[in-house]
Coordinates of C-alpha atoms in Angstrom, one line a residue:
Chain W
M1 CA -33.0 29.0 16.1
E2 CA -36.0 31.3 15.9
Y3 CA -35.1 32.3 12.3
T4 CA -34.8 28.7 11.0
D5 CA -37.7 26.7 9.6
P6 CA -38.4 23.8 12.0
D7 CA -39.7 21.7 9.2
D8 CA -36.7 22.1 6.9
P9 CA -35.7 18.6 6.1
L10 CA -32.0 19.6 5.7
L11 CA -32.0 20.9 9.3
T12 CA -34.0 18.1 11.0
H13 CA -31.7 15.3 10.0
D14 CA -27.9 15.1 9.8
F15 CA -27.0 12.3 7.4
G16 CA -30.0 10.4 8.5
V17 CA -29.7 10.9 12.2
P18 CA -32.4 13.1 13.8
V19 CA -30.8 16.3 15.1
D20 CA -33.2 16.7 18.1
G21 CA -31.7 20.0 19.1
C22 CA -28.2 18.5 19.7
E23 CA -26.5 20.6 17.0
A24 CA -27.0 24.1 15.7
P25 CA -27.2 24.5 11.9
W26 CA -24.5 26.7 10.3
H27 CA -24.7 26.7 6.6
K28 CA -26.0 24.7 3.7
A29 CA -24.2 23.0 0.9
Q30 CA -25.5 21.8 -2.5
F31 CA -23.7 19.2 -4.6
T32 CA -23.3 20.7 -8.1
Y33 CA -21.9 19.6 -11.4
V34 CA -19.8 22.1 -13.3
Y35 CA -18.9 22.0 -17.0
N36 CA -16.9 23.9 -19.5
S37 CA -19.4 25.6 -21.9
E38 CA -16.8 25.9 -24.6
A39 CA -16.2 22.2 -24.7
I40 CA -19.9 21.1 -24.3
A41 CA -22.3 23.0 -26.5
D42 CA -25.4 21.1 -25.6
P43 CA -25.1 20.1 -21.9
P44 CA -27.0 17.2 -20.5
T45 CA -29.8 17.8 -18.0
S46 CA -29.8 14.6 -15.9
L47 CA -27.3 12.3 -14.4
D48 CA -28.1 9.7 -16.9
G49 CA -27.5 12.3 -19.6
I50 CA -24.1 13.1 -18.0
L51 CA -23.1 9.4 -18.1
E52 CA -24.3 9.1 -21.6
W53 CA -22.3 12.2 -22.6
A54 CA -19.2 10.6 -20.9
E55 CA -19.6 7.5 -23.0
E56 CA -19.9 9.5 -26.2
N57 CA -16.9 11.6 -25.3
P58 CA -14.4 9.1 -23.9
G59 CA -11.6 10.4 -21.7
R60 CA -13.4 13.7 -20.9
F61 CA -15.1 12.8 -17.7
T62 CA -14.0 11.4 -14.4
Y63 CA -14.8 11.6 -10.7
P64 CA -12.7 11.7 -7.5
A65 CA -11.9 8.3 -6.0
P66 CA -13.9 7.5 -2.8
P67 CA -13.4 7.8 0.1
D68 CA -12.9 11.5 -0.9
F69 CA -16.1 13.2 0.1
T70 CA -17.0 14.4 -3.4
G71 CA -16.3 11.1 -5.0
S72 CA -18.3 9.4 -2.3
V73 CA -21.4 11.6 -2.9
F74 CA -21.1 11.0 -6.7
L75 CA -21.4 7.3 -5.9
R76 CA -24.5 7.9 -3.9
E77 CA -26.0 10.0 -6.7
V78 CA -25.4 7.2 -9.2
L79 CA -27.1 4.9 -6.7
L80 CA -30.2 7.1 -6.5
S81 CA -30.2 7.4 -10.3
T82 CA -30.0 3.7 -11.0
A83 CA -32.6 3.0 -8.4
G84 CA -35.0 5.2 -10.2
G85 CA -35.0 8.4 -8.1
A86 CA -34.3 9.6 -4.6
D87 CA -37.6 8.2 -3.3
E88 CA -36.7 4.7 -4.3
V89 CA -33.8 4.4 -1.8
P90 CA -34.6 4.3 1.9
Q91 CA -32.8 6.9 3.8
T92 CA -31.9 4.5 6.7
F93 CA -29.4 1.8 5.8
S94 CA -30.4 -1.8 5.8
Q95 CA -28.3 -4.7 4.4
E96 CA -31.3 -5.8 2.4
A97 CA -31.7 -2.4 0.7
F98 CA -28.0 -2.3 0.0
D99 CA -27.9 -5.8 -1.6
R100 CA -30.9 -4.9 -3.7
L101 CA -29.9 -1.5 -4.9
A102 CA -26.1 -1.2 -4.9
P103 CA -25.2 -3.8 -7.5
A104 CA -26.9 -1.8 -10.3
A105 CA -24.9 1.3 -9.4
I106 CA -21.6 -0.5 -9.2
Q107 CA -22.3 -2.2 -12.5
K108 CA -23.2 1.2 -14.1
L109 CA -19.8 2.6 -12.9
E110 CA -18.0 -0.5 -14.2
E111 CA -19.6 -0.1 -17.6
L112 CA -18.6 3.5 -17.6
E113 CA -15.0 2.8 -16.8
P114 CA -13.6 2.5 -20.3
S115 CA -15.0 5.9 -21.3
L116 CA -13.5 7.7 -18.4
W117 CA -10.3 9.7 -18.2
R118 CA -7.3 7.3 -18.5
E119 CA -9.9 4.6 -19.2
G120 CA -10.6 4.4 -15.5
R121 CA -7.2 2.9 -14.7
T122 CA -6.8 5.5 -12.1
Y123 CA -8.9 8.3 -10.7
P124 CA -8.1 11.8 -9.3
R125 CA -7.2 11.6 -5.7
D126 CA -9.7 14.2 -4.5
E127 CA -11.8 17.2 -5.6
Q128 CA -8.7 19.4 -5.9
A129 CA -7.0 17.0 -8.3
L130 CA -10.2 16.8 -10.4
N131 CA -10.4 20.6 -10.4
R132 CA -6.8 20.7 -11.7
L133 CA -7.7 18.3 -14.5
F134 CA -10.7 20.5 -15.3
A135 CA -8.6 23.7 -15.3
N136 CA -5.9 22.1 -17.5
G137 CA -8.6 21.1 -20.0
E138 CA -8.0 17.3 -19.5
V139 CA -11.7 16.8 -18.6
D140 CA -14.7 18.9 -19.4
M141 CA -16.7 18.4 -16.2
T142 CA -16.1 18.6 -12.5
M143 CA -18.2 18.5 -9.4
T144 CA -18.3 20.2 -6.0
Y145 CA -20.2 20.6 -2.7
G146 CA -19.2 24.3 -2.5
P147 CA -20.3 26.0 -5.8
A148 CA -20.0 29.4 -4.2
R149 CA -16.2 29.1 -4.4
L150 CA -16.4 28.9 -8.2
T151 CA -17.0 32.7 -8.5
D152 CA -13.6 33.4 -6.9
L153 CA -11.8 30.7 -8.8
V154 CA -13.1 31.9 -12.2
E155 CA -12.3 35.5 -11.3
S156 CA -8.7 34.6 -10.3
G157 CA -8.2 32.6 -13.4
A158 CA -7.8 29.3 -11.7
L159 CA -10.7 27.9 -13.7
P160 CA -11.5 28.8 -17.3
E161 CA -13.9 31.6 -18.0
S162 CA -16.3 29.4 -19.8
T163 CA -17.0 27.5 -16.5
E164 CA -20.7 27.1 -15.8
I165 CA -22.9 25.3 -13.4
L166 CA -24.9 22.3 -14.8
P167 CA -28.3 22.2 -13.1
L168 CA -30.0 18.8 -13.2
K169 CA -33.8 18.3 -13.7
E170 CA -34.0 15.7 -11.0
G171 CA -32.0 17.9 -8.5
T172 CA -28.9 16.9 -6.5
V173 CA -28.2 16.2 -2.9
G174 CA -28.0 19.0 -0.4
N175 CA -27.0 19.0 3.2
A176 CA -26.4 21.4 6.1
S177 CA -23.3 21.8 8.3
F178 CA -23.8 21.9 12.0
L179 CA -22.0 23.3 15.0
A180 CA -21.8 21.0 18.0
I181 CA -20.4 21.4 21.6
P182 CA -18.3 18.5 23.0
A183 CA -19.6 16.9 26.2
N184 CA -16.5 17.9 28.0
A185 CA -16.3 21.4 26.8
S186 CA -14.8 23.7 29.4
D187 CA -17.1 26.6 28.5
A188 CA -20.4 25.3 27.1
A189 CA -22.2 28.6 27.8
G190 CA -19.6 30.6 25.8
A191 CA -19.8 28.1 23.0
M192 CA -23.6 28.5 22.9
V193 CA -23.2 32.2 22.6
V194 CA -20.9 31.7 19.6
A195 CA -23.5 29.3 18.1
N196 CA -26.2 31.9 18.5
L197 CA -24.0 34.5 16.9
A198 CA -23.4 32.1 14.0
L199 CA -27.1 31.9 13.5
S200 CA -27.7 35.6 13.6
P201 CA -28.9 37.1 10.3
E202 CA -26.0 39.6 10.2
Q203 CA -23.4 36.8 10.4
Q204 CA -25.3 34.5 8.0
A205 CA -25.5 37.4 5.5
A206 CA -21.8 38.3 5.8
K207 CA -20.9 34.6 5.4
A208 CA -23.1 34.3 2.3
N209 CA -21.3 37.0 0.5
P210 CA -19.2 35.3 -2.2
E211 CA -16.4 37.7 -1.6
V212 CA -16.2 36.5 2.0
W213 CA -16.9 32.8 2.0
G214 CA -20.1 32.3 0.0
Q215 CA -21.8 29.7 2.2
F216 CA -25.5 29.4 1.8
P217 CA -27.5 30.5 4.8
V218 CA -29.7 28.2 6.9
L219 CA -32.3 30.9 7.8
D220 CA -35.9 31.0 6.6
M221 CA -36.5 34.2 4.8
D222 CA -40.1 34.3 5.8
R223 CA -39.2 34.5 9.5
L224 CA -36.9 37.5 9.1
S225 CA -37.9 41.2 9.4
A226 CA -37.7 43.4 6.3
D227 CA -34.4 44.9 7.3
Q228 CA -32.8 41.5 7.9
R229 CA -34.1 40.3 4.5
Q230 CA -32.6 43.4 2.9
L231 CA -29.1 42.2 4.1
F232 CA -29.5 39.1 2.0
K233 CA -31.0 41.0 -1.0
E234 CA -28.0 43.3 -1.1
L235 CA -25.5 40.4 -1.6
P236 CA -23.6 40.6 -4.8
S237 CA -24.7 38.2 -7.5
S238 CA -22.3 36.0 -9.4
D239 CA -21.9 35.5 -13.1
V240 CA -21.0 31.9 -12.6
V241 CA -23.2 30.6 -9.8
P242 CA -27.0 31.1 -9.9
P243 CA -28.7 31.9 -6.6
Y244 CA -29.3 29.1 -4.0
E245 CA -33.0 28.8 -4.9
V246 CA -32.0 27.7 -8.5
L247 CA -29.2 25.5 -7.4
S248 CA -31.3 23.6 -4.8
R249 CA -34.4 23.1 -6.9
N250 CA -35.6 19.5 -6.3
A251 CA -32.8 18.9 -3.9
H252 CA -33.0 15.7 -1.9
G253 CA -31.5 15.0 1.5
E254 CA -28.4 12.9 2.3
L255 CA -28.7 9.1 2.8
A256 CA -27.8 7.9 6.3
A257 CA -24.1 7.8 7.1
E258 CA -24.2 4.0 7.2
W259 CA -24.6 3.9 3.5
V260 CA -21.3 5.6 2.9
T261 CA -18.7 3.0 3.9
P262 CA -20.3 -0.1 2.3
L263 CA -20.7 1.8 -1.0
D264 CA -17.1 3.1 -0.9
Q265 CA -15.8 -0.4 -0.2
A266 CA -17.8 -2.0 -2.9
W267 CA -16.5 0.7 -5.3
R268 CA -12.9 0.1 -4.3
Q269 CA -13.3 -3.7 -4.6
D270 CA -15.3 -3.9 -7.9
V271 CA -14.6 -0.8 -9.8
A272 CA -11.2 0.5 -8.8
S273 CA -9.3 -2.9 -8.8
G274 CA -11.4 -4.4 -11.5
R275 CA -8.9 -3.8 -14.2
Chain R
M1 CA 38.5 -7.2 33.0
S2 CA 36.9 -4.6 35.3
E3 CA 38.3 -1.8 33.0
S4 CA 36.5 -3.2 29.9
S5 CA 33.3 -3.6 31.9
A6 CA 33.6 -0.1 33.2
T7 CA 34.1 1.2 29.6
T8 CA 31.1 -0.9 28.5
R9 CA 29.0 0.5 31.3
R10 CA 30.1 4.1 30.5
G11 CA 29.3 3.5 26.8
L12 CA 25.9 2.2 27.7
L13 CA 25.2 5.2 29.9
L14 CA 26.3 7.6 27.2
A15 CA 24.0 5.9 24.6
A16 CA 21.1 5.5 27.0
P17 CA 19.5 9.1 26.6
A18 CA 19.3 8.4 22.9
V19 CA 18.3 4.8 22.9
V20 CA 15.8 4.6 25.7
P21 CA 13.3 7.2 24.3
V22 CA 13.5 5.5 20.9
V23 CA 12.9 2.0 22.4
V24 CA 10.0 3.3 24.6
V25 CA 8.3 5.1 21.7
L26 CA 8.8 2.2 19.2
A27 CA 7.8 -0.5 21.7
G28 CA 4.8 1.5 22.9
S29 CA 3.5 2.4 19.4
L30 CA 4.1 -1.0 17.9
G31 CA 2.6 -2.6 21.0
A32 CA -0.5 -0.4 20.7
A33 CA -0.8 -1.1 17.0
L34 CA -0.6 -4.8 17.6
L35 CA -3.2 -4.7 20.3
Q36 CA -5.5 -2.6 18.1
S37 CA -5.0 -4.9 15.2
V38 CA -6.3 -7.9 17.2
G39 CA -9.2 -6.0 18.7
L40 CA -7.8 -5.8 22.3
M41 CA -7.7 -2.0 22.3
P42 CA -10.8 -1.0 20.4
F43 CA -11.8 2.6 19.9
A44 CA -15.3 1.9 21.2
G45 CA -17.0 -1.2 22.5
P46 CA -15.7 -4.2 24.5
A47 CA -12.2 -5.7 23.8
T48 CA -12.5 -9.0 22.0
F49 CA -9.6 -10.9 20.6
T50 CA -10.0 -11.6 16.9
L51 CA -7.7 -12.4 14.1
E52 CA -10.2 -11.2 11.5
P53 CA -8.3 -8.0 10.5
W54 CA -5.3 -10.1 9.8
T55 CA -6.9 -12.8 7.7
G56 CA -9.9 -11.0 6.3
N57 CA -8.3 -8.9 3.6
A58 CA -5.4 -11.1 2.6
G59 CA -5.8 -10.5 -1.1
E60 CA -5.7 -6.7 -0.8
L61 CA -2.9 -6.8 1.7
A62 CA -0.8 -9.1 -0.6
R63 CA -1.4 -6.7 -3.5
S64 CA -0.4 -3.7 -1.5
A65 CA 2.7 -5.5 -0.1
A66 CA 3.7 -6.5 -3.7
V67 CA 3.3 -2.8 -4.8
S68 CA 5.4 -1.5 -1.9
L69 CA 8.1 -4.1 -2.5
Y70 CA 8.2 -3.4 -6.2
I71 CA 8.5 0.3 -5.7
A72 CA 11.2 -0.1 -3.1
A73 CA 13.2 -2.6 -5.1
A74 CA 13.1 -0.6 -8.4
S75 CA 13.9 2.7 -6.6
T76 CA 16.8 1.1 -4.7
L77 CA 18.2 -0.5 -7.9
L78 CA 18.1 2.8 -9.8
A79 CA 19.3 4.9 -6.9
G80 CA 22.2 2.5 -6.4
T81 CA 23.2 2.5 -10.0
V82 CA 22.9 6.2 -10.6
G83 CA 24.4 7.0 -7.2
F84 CA 27.4 4.8 -7.8
A85 CA 28.0 6.2 -11.2
A86 CA 27.8 9.8 -9.8
A87 CA 30.2 8.8 -7.0
A88 CA 32.7 7.3 -9.5
Y89 CA 32.5 10.5 -11.5
I90 CA 33.0 12.7 -8.4
L91 CA 36.1 10.7 -7.4
A92 CA 37.5 10.6 -10.9
M93 CA 37.1 14.2 -12.1
P94 CA 38.5 16.8 -9.7
R95 CA 36.8 19.9 -11.0
T96 CA 33.5 18.8 -12.7
G97 CA 33.2 16.2 -10.0
R98 CA 33.0 19.0 -7.4
L99 CA 30.0 20.4 -9.4
V100 CA 28.2 17.0 -9.4
A101 CA 29.0 16.7 -5.7
A102 CA 27.4 20.2 -5.0
V103 CA 24.3 19.3 -7.0
S104 CA 24.0 16.0 -5.1
A105 CA 24.4 17.9 -1.8
A106 CA 21.7 20.4 -2.9
T107 CA 19.2 17.6 -3.7
I108 CA 19.4 16.0 -0.2
P109 CA 17.7 18.7 1.9
I110 CA 14.6 18.8 -0.4
P111 CA 11.8 17.1 1.5
H112 CA 10.2 14.2 -0.4
L113 CA 6.8 16.0 -0.3
I114 CA 8.2 19.0 -2.2
G115 CA 10.1 16.7 -4.6
A116 CA 7.0 14.7 -5.2
G117 CA 5.0 17.9 -6.0
A118 CA 7.8 19.0 -8.3
V119 CA 7.9 15.7 -10.1
G120 CA 4.1 15.7 -10.4
L121 CA 4.2 19.2 -12.0
L122 CA 7.0 18.0 -14.3
L123 CA 5.6 14.7 -15.5
S124 CA 1.8 14.9 -15.3
D125 CA -0.2 14.8 -18.5
A126 CA -0.6 18.6 -18.7
G127 CA 2.7 19.2 -16.8
F128 CA 5.8 21.1 -17.7
L129 CA 7.5 18.4 -19.8
A130 CA 4.3 17.7 -21.7
R131 CA 3.8 21.3 -22.6
I132 CA 7.4 21.8 -23.7
L133 CA 7.2 18.8 -25.9
G134 CA 4.1 20.3 -27.5
M135 CA 1.6 17.6 -26.6
P136 CA -0.9 18.7 -23.9
D137 CA -3.7 16.8 -25.7
G138 CA -2.8 13.2 -25.2
G139 CA 0.2 11.3 -26.5
F140 CA 2.3 12.0 -23.5
P141 CA 3.1 8.7 -21.7
T142 CA 1.4 8.3 -18.3
F143 CA 4.0 8.7 -15.6
V144 CA 1.9 10.1 -12.8
G145 CA -0.7 7.6 -11.8
G146 CA 0.5 5.3 -14.5
P147 CA 0.6 1.5 -14.5
F148 CA 4.2 1.1 -13.4
W149 CA 4.4 3.8 -10.8
S150 CA 7.1 5.3 -12.9
A151 CA 6.8 8.8 -11.5
V152 CA 7.1 7.4 -7.9
I153 CA 10.2 5.4 -8.8
F154 CA 11.7 8.4 -10.6
E155 CA 11.3 10.6 -7.6
Y156 CA 12.8 8.1 -5.2
A157 CA 15.6 7.2 -7.5
W158 CA 16.4 10.9 -8.1
K159 CA 16.5 11.9 -4.4
E160 CA 18.1 8.8 -3.1
S161 CA 20.8 8.5 -5.7
A162 CA 22.2 11.8 -4.3
F163 CA 22.2 10.2 -0.9
V164 CA 23.9 7.0 -2.1
A165 CA 26.5 9.1 -4.1
L166 CA 27.4 11.1 -1.0
V167 CA 27.7 8.1 1.3
I168 CA 30.0 6.3 -1.2
V169 CA 32.1 9.4 -1.8
G170 CA 32.4 9.9 2.0
S171 CA 33.6 6.3 2.6
L172 CA 36.0 6.2 -0.3
A173 CA 37.5 9.6 -0.8
R174 CA 40.8 8.9 0.9
S175 CA 41.6 5.4 -0.2
V176 CA 40.6 5.3 -3.8
G177 CA 43.0 7.8 -5.4
G178 CA 46.2 5.9 -4.7
L179 CA 44.8 2.5 -5.6
C180 CA 43.4 3.8 -8.9
D181 CA 46.8 5.3 -9.8
A182 CA 48.4 1.9 -8.9
A183 CA 46.0 0.1 -11.2
A184 CA 46.6 2.6 -14.0
T185 CA 50.3 2.1 -13.8
L186 CA 49.7 -1.7 -14.0
G187 CA 47.8 -1.0 -17.3
A188 CA 44.2 -1.0 -16.3
A189 CA 41.7 0.9 -18.6
P190 CA 39.4 3.4 -17.0
L191 CA 36.4 1.1 -17.0
Q192 CA 38.5 -1.7 -15.5
R193 CA 39.7 0.7 -12.8
I194 CA 36.0 1.3 -11.9
T195 CA 34.9 -2.3 -12.0
H196 CA 37.9 -3.8 -10.3
V197 CA 39.0 -1.1 -7.9
V198 CA 36.3 1.4 -7.1
L199 CA 33.3 -1.0 -7.1
P200 CA 34.7 -3.6 -4.7
L201 CA 35.9 -0.8 -2.4
A202 CA 32.5 0.9 -2.6
L203 CA 30.4 -2.2 -2.1
P204 CA 30.0 -2.0 1.7
A205 CA 28.9 1.6 1.5
L206 CA 26.7 0.9 -1.5
A207 CA 25.1 -2.1 0.3
V208 CA 24.4 -0.2 3.5
S209 CA 23.0 2.9 1.8
G210 CA 21.0 0.6 -0.6
L211 CA 19.5 -1.1 2.4
I212 CA 18.6 2.2 4.0
V213 CA 17.0 3.4 0.8
F214 CA 15.0 0.1 0.5
V215 CA 13.6 0.3 3.9
Y216 CA 12.8 4.0 3.7
T217 CA 10.9 3.7 0.4
L218 CA 9.0 0.7 1.8
G219 CA 7.5 2.9 4.5
S220 CA 7.3 6.3 2.8
Y221 CA 3.8 7.8 2.3
E222 CA 3.8 11.1 0.5
V223 CA 5.3 10.0 -2.8
P224 CA 3.0 7.1 -3.7
W225 CA 0.1 9.1 -2.4
L226 CA 0.8 12.0 -4.7
L227 CA 2.1 10.3 -7.7
G228 CA 0.7 6.8 -7.6
R229 CA -2.4 5.0 -8.8
I230 CA -5.6 4.7 -6.8
S231 CA -5.6 0.9 -6.8
P232 CA -3.7 -1.1 -5.9
E233 CA -2.1 1.2 -3.4
A234 CA 1.2 1.0 -1.5
L235 CA 1.1 -0.2 2.2
P236 CA 1.5 3.2 3.8
V237 CA -1.1 4.8 1.6
R238 CA -3.6 2.1 2.4
A239 CA -2.8 2.4 6.1
V240 CA -3.4 6.2 6.2
R241 CA -6.6 5.9 4.2
L242 CA -8.0 3.3 6.6
F243 CA -6.8 5.1 9.6
G244 CA -8.6 8.3 8.5
S245 CA -11.7 6.5 7.5
I246 CA -15.1 7.6 8.9
D247 CA -15.7 4.0 9.7
L248 CA -13.9 3.4 13.0
D249 CA -14.0 -0.4 12.3
S250 CA -11.3 0.2 9.7
R251 CA -8.8 1.1 12.5
P252 CA -7.7 -2.5 13.2
Q253 CA -7.2 -3.0 9.4
A254 CA -5.0 0.1 9.3
M255 CA -2.9 -1.3 12.1
V256 CA -2.5 -4.6 10.3
T257 CA -1.3 -2.8 7.2
V258 CA 1.2 -0.8 9.3
L259 CA 2.5 -3.8 11.1
L260 CA 2.9 -5.7 7.8
S261 CA 5.0 -2.8 6.5
V262 CA 7.1 -2.9 9.7
L263 CA 7.6 -6.6 9.3
A264 CA 8.6 -6.3 5.7
G265 CA 11.1 -3.6 6.7
A266 CA 12.5 -5.7 9.5
A267 CA 12.9 -8.7 7.3
A268 CA 14.7 -6.5 4.8
I269 CA 17.0 -5.2 7.4
I270 CA 17.8 -8.6 8.9
G271 CA 18.3 -10.1 5.4
G272 CA 20.5 -7.2 4.4
L273 CA 22.7 -7.4 7.6
I274 CA 23.2 -11.2 7.0
L275 CA 24.3 -10.5 3.4
L276 CA 26.6 -7.7 4.6
R277 CA 28.2 -10.0 7.1
R278 CA 28.7 -12.7 4.5
M279 CA 30.2 -10.1 2.2
R280 CA 32.7 -9.0 4.8
G281 CA 33.5 -12.6 5.5
L282 CA 34.5 -13.2 1.9
R283 CA 36.9 -10.2 1.7

């Protein structure tokens, strides 16, 4: 933990719950929108712009159905957008905040429905199904928590070559994955050694290599020695995915986990079964 | 007297190693599901009896049940019709019938998951059929995820018709040839031979296999999950979604959905058995 920044908001809270040293950070993820540059000449730069583009190009946009993780986070992003920004929504859940802010987001998605793929009568089951629609050219945009995989997918031909990341002016949500040790673990000491290994600069650099896994590191570059920093500088760059600093510009943290289920349920009741 | 009771006892002992584990597992799992659904076996927290999971989502449950029953009924009807037609062909034509029988036999070992994946690749908007017919850009009717669960019903009808055909052929093969010849000598046309000789003889096998297909499709998960719409969803899809939800409070609702599916299946079985007994009584 000596190489991580103790004030990094992505590492101090895990979906709204203070970490308090109960978990060890592993890697970071950034929710990213992806578009087909051949189909969209002038890409939007905000979530509002994306939804406007969807309405102007009916049938070319959709999102995975919650409770899929990616669909669920898209819901929360729309919530933040209709509320007026990430600062307007309290991170901790309260029924009062939900009743005040959620209806606008649900209404926005209901209004969007007729312009979606298949007019919103059904949605892709999960992120893989959405990626398949994108690869087949049925929609022009997709979204993912793991943009580093895109390099591999474009190289192997699974995604079209004109695939590009769509950075948003207001930023998107980012989070970190953690390693935890169960209370009844038979070898807690050994597990802690593994967790330390996972935090070592060598492991983090190897993991960040797009040819290996491409997961963003949790380490603070200022706390590394010059040699260790060199490991990260030598990582191959990708034509498709810009570096993490660009992707995570203006990133905001995740809402508390208690927000997830009520939003997903409201979506299923009002948006999915509406027609 | 003692001999028949000895035979009964021997029969029971022979069946016990198969029946006892089934009863234990079924009773245990259904009992646990029932307890969880009324809050008496919660994942966390104190056990409190409540009927809220049963009454709270009545509308959604009714919609899911309707979807499941519709898919099961449509699949059974189609599978029964196509299966009977295939069986009649197999019995009527000695050489080409054997080819149809081989194709049916080859269809049965394919798991439903693989079949559903194949049907998805075939019938989706940018799938094989759409590309052959030259219209990847819209215009292709929506089978996968469409409004009538057509891809789901197609997959079940395809796979189960092979099953129905083989059951009917197996139950009829010996008796039907002579009776059909007798009917022919009495002046029956081929269609009359099928409707007046083959169909009545095949009815018990058709009814039993139809009942099996109905109850199976009622509880089957993979096909409506892969090929169906997001909402409303079939009972098994809803149950799995709620069971795997990050919100542990959904667990009782998942159990309610599962038990509803079991009840529907049990009602179908009982109704089907009553109908079969009445059919046998009429003959």
